[in-house]
Amino acid sequence: MRKRILSGMRPSGKLHLGHYLGVLVNWKKLQEENDAFYFVADWHALTTEYERTDVIGESIDDMVIDWLAAGIDPGKATLFIQSHVPQHAELHLMLSMITPLPWLERNPTYKEQLREQTTRDLSTYGFLGYPVLQAADILMYDAALVPVGIDQVPHLELSREIARRFNFLYKEVFAIPQAYLTETPKIMGTDTRKMSKSYGNAILLSDTPAEVWAKVRPMVTDPARERRTDPGNPEICNVFDYHKIFSDEETVKKVDAGCRTAGIGCIECKKWMYENMEKVLSPVREKRKEIVGSGVSVRGILAEGTARACGIAKEKMREVRDAVRI
Ligand code: TRP
Ligand code: SF4
């Protein structure tokens, strides 16, 4: 049975391996036998980037090219821009009426961002409502599955609660969505912090092989392994975590034993890992070349998808207004 799939990404420019393994792999898989909608969450970007909005527009093309390079197919999935479907704003408003403040104030992501984002003032009405806007995005399309990264699970939980509350107060209008996660464990940045372009610890889908190796080669390993002859502990080595993601079982075993006995060197170990990582990256790189060479219009693809999304959103809003009797 075909299911409705919906997911969005904030336009933050070029994407990295974390986006690919955590989200895009599932976007690609789910587009095959379902009705998938993937969108550029530019209003969500605005909640944090309201002071430098030029980066939002500039990032859209880079990000969508990465989607296509990762195998997202506009012939299968509907790709659109959130702010070009104004019904999302109307539904956000309606949902904001029934969302209790404490649900938003106790959201762990909200509290963490308020604490960590010291360079911008996030004590705004819009930022507090971030998950309500996300609920509007999801509920508008009656999405059954929402392929996201694990960090988005609390937001999904809120979407479910808001949907249940609306259905209870008015009428069964919304399907209850479910988060859909990848099996790959979360990949950390090359410096073991969260992978993020702003930290400079991210391996980008658009990096050349030389750029990838330049990021892998200096990765910190077991700090106790100062000399080639010192045995190491793979359990505390980020390179080993990467092996578990990119290498086959046999290689992982070989690395584990070789590290503990000082049978292999760290550079050799990184080289193997890099080669296996390249097996994931090089097809994406090839596809990008093909896409850029074909002169495809990203904005054209998004315009086509936006028209399709608008059709569904208009219908849904009619149902919502009926249910609320407004
Ligand atoms: N909050 C999501 C993120 O930061 C982006 C997003 C916005 C989203 N609306 C959505 C994801 C709806 C899934 C469904 O990654
Ligand atoms: Fe890490 Fe590999 Fe070096 Fe062991 S041999 S410390 S797993 S890089």
Tab-separated table of N, CA and C in Angstrom, residues 144-246:
chain	number	residue	atom	x	y	z
A	144	ALA	N	2.043	9.619	6.859
A	144	ALA	CA	2.096	8.444	7.737
A	144	ALA	C	3.505	8.330	8.307
A	145	LEU	N	4.492	8.532	7.460
A	145	LEU	CA	5.891	8.403	7.891
A	145	LEU	C	6.654	9.698	7.619
A	146	VAL	N	7.519	10.051	8.573
A	146	VAL	CA	8.330	11.262	8.462
A	146	VAL	C	9.797	10.880	8.642
A	147	PRO	N	10.525	10.694	7.530
A	147	PRO	CA	11.933	10.313	7.650
A	147	PRO	C	12.795	11.504	8.091
A	148	VAL	N	13.332	11.409	9.298
A	148	VAL	CA	14.132	12.500	9.883
A	148	VAL	C	15.322	11.916	10.632
A	149	GLY	N	16.202	12.776	11.066
A	149	GLY	CA	17.302	12.377	11.933
A	149	GLY	C	16.790	12.200	13.353
A	150	ILE	N	17.560	11.479	14.141
A	150	ILE	CA	17.105	11.123	15.489
A	150	ILE	C	16.867	12.353	16.374
A	151	ASP	N	17.561	13.453	16.072
A	151	ASP	CA	17.390	14.687	16.863
A	151	ASP	C	15.989	15.279	16.699
A	152	GLN	N	15.247	14.841	15.684
A	152	GLN	CA	13.925	15.402	15.419
A	152	GLN	C	12.794	14.636	16.107
A	153	VAL	N	13.132	13.565	16.805
A	153	VAL	CA	12.094	12.725	17.414
A	153	VAL	C	11.206	13.495	18.413
A	154	PRO	N	11.778	14.360	19.270
A	154	PRO	CA	10.899	15.139	20.165
A	154	PRO	C	9.905	16.023	19.400
A	155	HIS	N	10.346	16.584	18.277
A	155	HIS	CA	9.433	17.409	17.476
A	155	HIS	C	8.302	16.560	16.891
A	156	LEU	N	8.637	15.366	16.480
A	156	LEU	CA	7.621	14.463	15.936
A	156	LEU	C	6.594	14.099	17.001
A	157	GLU	N	7.070	13.907	18.205
A	157	GLU	CA	6.187	13.561	19.308
A	157	GLU	C	5.179	14.705	19.535
A	158	LEU	N	5.676	15.939	19.452
A	158	LEU	CA	4.782	17.097	19.593
A	158	LEU	C	3.749	17.163	18.466
A	159	SER	N	4.186	16.854	17.250
A	159	SER	CA	3.247	16.845	16.119
A	159	SER	C	2.124	15.851	16.371
A	160	ARG	N	2.493	14.708	16.914
A	160	ARG	CA	1.487	13.687	17.197
A	160	ARG	C	0.503	14.186	18.257
A	161	GLU	N	1.042	14.824	19.287
A	161	GLU	CA	0.172	15.314	20.364
A	161	GLU	C	-0.767	16.406	19.863
A	162	ILE	N	-0.245	17.290	19.035
A	162	ILE	CA	-1.076	18.379	18.494
A	162	ILE	C	-2.172	17.797	17.601
A	163	ALA	N	-1.825	16.802	16.792
A	163	ALA	CA	-2.822	16.166	15.921
A	163	ALA	C	-3.925	15.513	16.750
A	164	ARG	N	-3.527	14.807	17.796
A	164	ARG	CA	-4.525	14.141	18.644
A	164	ARG	C	-5.444	15.163	19.299
A	165	ARG	N	-4.850	16.264	19.747
A	165	ARG	CA	-5.650	17.288	20.410
A	165	ARG	C	-6.660	17.915	19.440
A	166	PHE	N	-6.220	18.189	18.238
A	166	PHE	CA	-7.138	18.760	17.235
A	166	PHE	C	-8.273	17.766	16.942
A	167	ASN	N	-7.901	16.531	16.681
A	167	ASN	CA	-8.899	15.496	16.363
A	167	ASN	C	-9.913	15.338	17.487
A	168	PHE	N	-9.429	15.473	18.729
A	168	PHE	CA	-10.296	15.331	19.897
A	168	PHE	C	-11.227	16.536	20.047
A	169	LEU	N	-10.675	17.744	19.857
A	169	LEU	CA	-11.468	18.961	20.064
A	169	LEU	C	-12.515	19.172	18.977
A	170	TYR	N	-12.166	18.827	17.714
A	170	TYR	CA	-13.065	19.155	16.602
A	170	TYR	C	-13.592	17.922	15.884
A	171	LYS	N	-12.692	17.235	15.180
A	171	LYS	CA	-13.126	16.170	14.276
A	171	LYS	C	-11.859	15.418	13.853
A	172	GLU	N	-11.999	14.159	13.476
A	172	GLU	CA	-10.830	13.373	13.027
A	172	GLU	C	-10.354	13.883	11.666
A	173	VAL	N	-9.524	14.879	11.695
A	173	VAL	CA	-9.081	15.486	10.445
A	173	VAL	C	-7.668	15.034	10.067
A	174	PHE	N	-6.842	14.777	11.088
A	174	PHE	CA	-5.427	14.519	10.815
A	174	PHE	C	-5.013	13.073	11.081
A	175	ALA	N	-4.167	12.553	10.189
A	175	ALA	CA	-3.525	11.258	10.438
A	175	ALA	C	-2.418	11.479	11.477
A	176	ILE	N	-2.152	10.457	12.280
A	176	ILE	CA	-1.096	10.567	13.299
A	176	ILE	C	0.221	10.087	12.666
A	177	PRO	N	1.193	10.997	12.553
A	177	PRO	CA	2.438	10.650	11.847
A	177	PRO	C	3.413	9.868	12.728
A	178	GLN	N	4.343	9.217	12.058
A	178	GLN	CA	5.341	8.437	12.771
A	178	GLN	C	6.733	8.798	12.234
A	179	ALA	N	7.692	8.933	13.142
A	179	ALA	CA	9.070	9.204	12.698
A	179	ALA	C	9.641	7.938	12.068
A	180	TYR	N	10.517	8.111	11.094
A	180	TYR	CA	11.136	6.976	10.424
A	180	TYR	C	12.644	7.216	10.392
A	181	LEU	N	13.387	6.384	11.109
A	181	LEU	CA	14.829	6.617	11.285
A	181	LEU	C	15.669	5.629	10.476
A	182	THR	N	16.910	6.002	10.182
A	182	THR	CA	17.824	5.069	9.502
A	182	THR	C	18.465	4.140	10.527
A	183	GLU	N	19.046	3.066	10.013
A	183	GLU	CA	19.685	2.106	10.915
A	183	GLU	C	21.100	2.524	11.303
A	184	THR	N	21.720	3.320	10.447
A	184	THR	CA	23.109	3.736	10.715
A	184	THR	C	23.184	4.517	12.019
A	185	PRO	N	24.131	4.157	12.869
A	185	PRO	CA	24.314	4.995	14.062
A	185	PRO	C	24.753	6.395	13.632
A	186	LYS	N	24.436	7.355	14.454
A	186	LYS	CA	24.728	8.748	14.126
A	186	LYS	C	26.228	8.958	13.928
A	187	ILE	N	26.591	9.597	12.825
A	187	ILE	CA	28.009	9.843	12.547
A	187	ILE	C	28.434	11.165	13.199
A	188	MET	N	29.552	11.142	13.913
A	188	MET	CA	30.059	12.363	14.541
A	188	MET	C	30.957	13.102	13.548
A	189	GLY	N	31.285	14.343	13.855
A	189	GLY	CA	32.215	15.099	13.020
A	189	GLY	C	33.615	14.533	13.144
A	190	THR	N	34.514	14.972	12.267
A	190	THR	CA	35.880	14.427	12.280
A	190	THR	C	36.601	14.764	13.590
A	191	ASP	N	36.075	15.736	14.343
A	191	ASP	CA	36.697	16.086	15.636
A	191	ASP	C	35.898	15.536	16.822
A	192	THR	N	34.957	14.631	16.544
A	192	THR	CA	34.084	13.951	17.519
A	192	THR	C	32.944	14.819	18.057
A	193	ARG	N	32.905	16.119	17.705
A	193	ARG	CA	31.723	16.904	18.075
A	193	ARG	C	30.619	16.583	17.072
A	194	LYS	N	29.425	17.117	17.279
A	194	LYS	CA	28.320	16.945	16.332
A	194	LYS	C	28.781	17.402	14.951
A	195	MET	N	28.470	16.620	13.910
A	195	MET	CA	28.905	17.014	12.562
A	195	MET	C	28.122	18.240	12.110
A	196	SER	N	28.865	19.300	11.782
A	196	SER	CA	28.220	20.547	11.387
A	196	SER	C	29.166	21.357	10.518
A	197	LYS	N	28.599	21.923	9.443
A	197	LYS	CA	29.444	22.693	8.537
A	197	LYS	C	30.112	23.852	9.290
A	198	SER	N	29.390	24.418	10.263
A	198	SER	CA	29.931	25.589	10.962
A	198	SER	C	31.110	25.229	11.874
A	199	TYR	N	31.245	23.967	12.246
A	199	TYR	CA	32.391	23.542	13.056
A	199	TYR	C	33.603	23.179	12.191
A	200	GLY	N	33.412	23.091	10.881
A	200	GLY	CA	34.512	22.689	9.995
A	200	GLY	C	34.903	21.229	10.183
A	201	ASN	N	33.992	20.424	10.741
A	201	ASN	CA	34.322	19.012	10.998
A	201	ASN	C	33.460	18.067	10.154
A	202	ALA	N	32.890	18.633	9.088
A	202	ALA	CA	31.922	17.872	8.292
A	202	ALA	C	32.527	17.429	6.970
A	203	ILE	N	32.187	16.224	6.562
A	203	ILE	CA	32.567	15.751	5.237
A	203	ILE	C	31.376	16.011	4.320
A	204	LEU	N	31.591	16.917	3.365
A	204	LEU	CA	30.492	17.360	2.510
A	204	LEU	C	30.294	16.396	1.344
A	205	LEU	N	29.044	16.271	0.915
A	205	LEU	CA	28.745	15.422	-0.233
A	205	LEU	C	29.413	15.976	-1.492
A	206	SER	N	29.712	17.265	-1.479
A	206	SER	CA	30.327	17.901	-2.652
A	206	SER	C	31.852	18.003	-2.542
A	207	ASP	N	32.449	17.457	-1.486
A	207	ASP	CA	33.916	17.459	-1.367
A	207	ASP	C	34.549	16.591	-2.453
A	208	THR	N	35.736	16.995	-2.913
A	208	THR	CA	36.495	16.154	-3.848
A	208	THR	C	37.184	15.052	-3.034
A	209	PRO	N	37.656	13.979	-3.710
A	209	PRO	CA	38.364	12.937	-2.960
A	209	PRO	C	39.535	13.520	-2.165
A	210	ALA	N	40.260	14.473	-2.743
A	210	ALA	CA	41.406	15.065	-2.035
A	210	ALA	C	40.940	15.819	-0.789
A	211	GLU	N	39.808	16.506	-0.903
A	211	GLU	CA	39.280	17.235	0.267
A	211	GLU	C	38.842	16.272	1.364
A	212	VAL	N	38.253	15.146	0.939
A	212	VAL	CA	37.817	14.157	1.931
A	212	VAL	C	39.037	13.607	2.675
A	213	TRP	N	40.060	13.240	1.928
A	213	TRP	CA	41.252	12.674	2.563
A	213	TRP	C	41.928	13.707	3.476
A	214	ALA	N	41.919	14.964	3.069
A	214	ALA	CA	42.521	16.024	3.888
A	214	ALA	C	41.787	16.186	5.224
A	215	LYS	N	40.522	15.762	5.276
A	215	LYS	CA	39.770	15.820	6.528
A	215	LYS	C	39.949	14.535	7.339
A	216	VAL	N	40.133	13.401	6.633
A	216	VAL	CA	40.249	12.111	7.324
A	216	VAL	C	41.651	11.929	7.916
A	217	ARG	N	42.663	12.327	7.155
A	217	ARG	CA	44.049	12.066	7.560
A	217	ARG	C	44.382	12.612	8.958
A	218	PRO	N	44.006	13.859	9.289
A	218	PRO	CA	44.356	14.360	10.626
A	218	PRO	C	43.378	13.993	11.742
A	219	MET	N	42.427	13.100	11.476
A	219	MET	CA	41.450	12.750	12.531
A	219	MET	C	42.163	12.246	13.779
A	220	VAL	N	41.660	12.683	14.928
A	220	VAL	CA	42.246	12.268	16.208
A	220	VAL	C	41.922	10.789	16.435
A	221	THR	N	42.940	10.030	16.862
A	221	THR	CA	42.737	8.600	17.128
A	221	THR	C	42.883	8.373	18.633
A	222	ASP	N	43.160	7.149	19.035
A	222	ASP	CA	43.397	6.895	20.460
A	222	ASP	C	44.632	7.705	20.888
A	223	PRO	N	44.449	8.678	21.770
A	223	PRO	CA	45.565	9.567	22.126
A	223	PRO	C	46.730	8.820	22.806
A	224	ALA	N	46.448	7.637	23.351
A	224	ALA	CA	47.519	6.866	24.006
A	224	ALA	C	48.448	6.231	22.967
A	225	ARG	N	47.988	6.225	21.703
A	225	ARG	CA	48.783	5.585	20.650
A	225	ARG	C	49.731	6.607	20.021
A	226	GLU	N	50.789	6.920	20.760
A	226	GLU	CA	51.705	7.961	20.281
A	226	GLU	C	52.627	7.455	19.184
A	227	ARG	N	53.153	6.264	19.392
A	227	ARG	CA	54.073	5.690	18.393
A	227	ARG	C	53.403	4.553	17.653
A	228	ARG	N	53.945	4.239	16.501
A	228	ARG	CA	53.408	3.164	15.673
A	228	ARG	C	53.413	1.834	16.434
A	229	THR	N	54.346	1.678	17.334
A	229	THR	CA	54.489	0.414	18.067
A	229	THR	C	53.580	0.325	19.297
A	230	ASP	N	52.930	1.451	19.663
A	230	ASP	CA	52.014	1.419	20.814
A	230	ASP	C	50.703	0.734	20.405
A	231	PRO	N	50.222	-0.216	21.187
A	231	PRO	CA	48.903	-0.777	20.881
A	231	PRO	C	47.811	0.270	21.160
A	232	GLY	N	46.701	0.162	20.467
A	232	GLY	CA	45.631	1.161	20.637
A	232	GLY	C	44.334	0.539	21.118
A	233	ASN	N	43.376	1.397	21.446
A	233	ASN	CA	42.059	0.942	21.855
A	233	ASN	C	41.018	1.490	20.869
A	234	PRO	N	40.550	0.644	19.962
A	234	PRO	CA	39.615	1.128	18.932
A	234	PRO	C	38.310	1.673	19.520
A	235	GLU	N	37.955	1.200	20.706
A	235	GLU	CA	36.674	1.624	21.277
A	235	GLU	C	36.596	3.120	21.554
A	236	ILE	N	37.731	3.766	21.708
A	236	ILE	CA	37.697	5.201	21.970
A	236	ILE	C	38.182	5.999	20.756
A	237	CYS	N	38.159	5.351	19.580
A	237	CYS	CA	38.668	6.015	18.377
A	237	CYS	C	37.545	6.292	17.379
A	238	ASN	N	37.429	7.534	17.004
A	238	ASN	CA	36.392	7.970	16.057
A	238	ASN	C	36.551	7.294	14.687
A	239	VAL	N	37.792	7.035	14.300
A	239	VAL	CA	38.046	6.373	13.007
A	239	VAL	C	37.406	4.983	13.019
A	240	PHE	N	37.477	4.336	14.169
A	240	PHE	CA	36.877	3.009	14.282
A	240	PHE	C	35.350	3.088	14.162
A	241	ASP	N	34.758	4.120	14.759
A	241	ASP	CA	33.310	4.322	14.610
A	241	ASP	C	32.950	4.508	13.133
A	242	TYR	N	33.784	5.217	12.420
A	242	TYR	CA	33.552	5.405	10.983
A	242	TYR	C	33.672	4.059	10.250
A	243	HIS	N	34.676	3.244	10.647
A	243	HIS	CA	34.813	1.914	10.035
A	243	HIS	C	33.519	1.127	10.179
A	244	LYS	N	32.917	1.224	11.375
A	244	LYS	CA	31.703	0.443	11.625
A	244	LYS	C	30.565	0.883	10.706
A	245	ILE	N	30.635	2.135	10.248
A	245	ILE	CA	29.604	2.631	9.334
A	245	ILE	C	29.920	2.245	7.882
A	246	PHE	N	31.203	2.370	7.497
A	246	PHE	CA	31.532	2.254	6.070
A	246	PHE	C	32.171	0.932	5.652
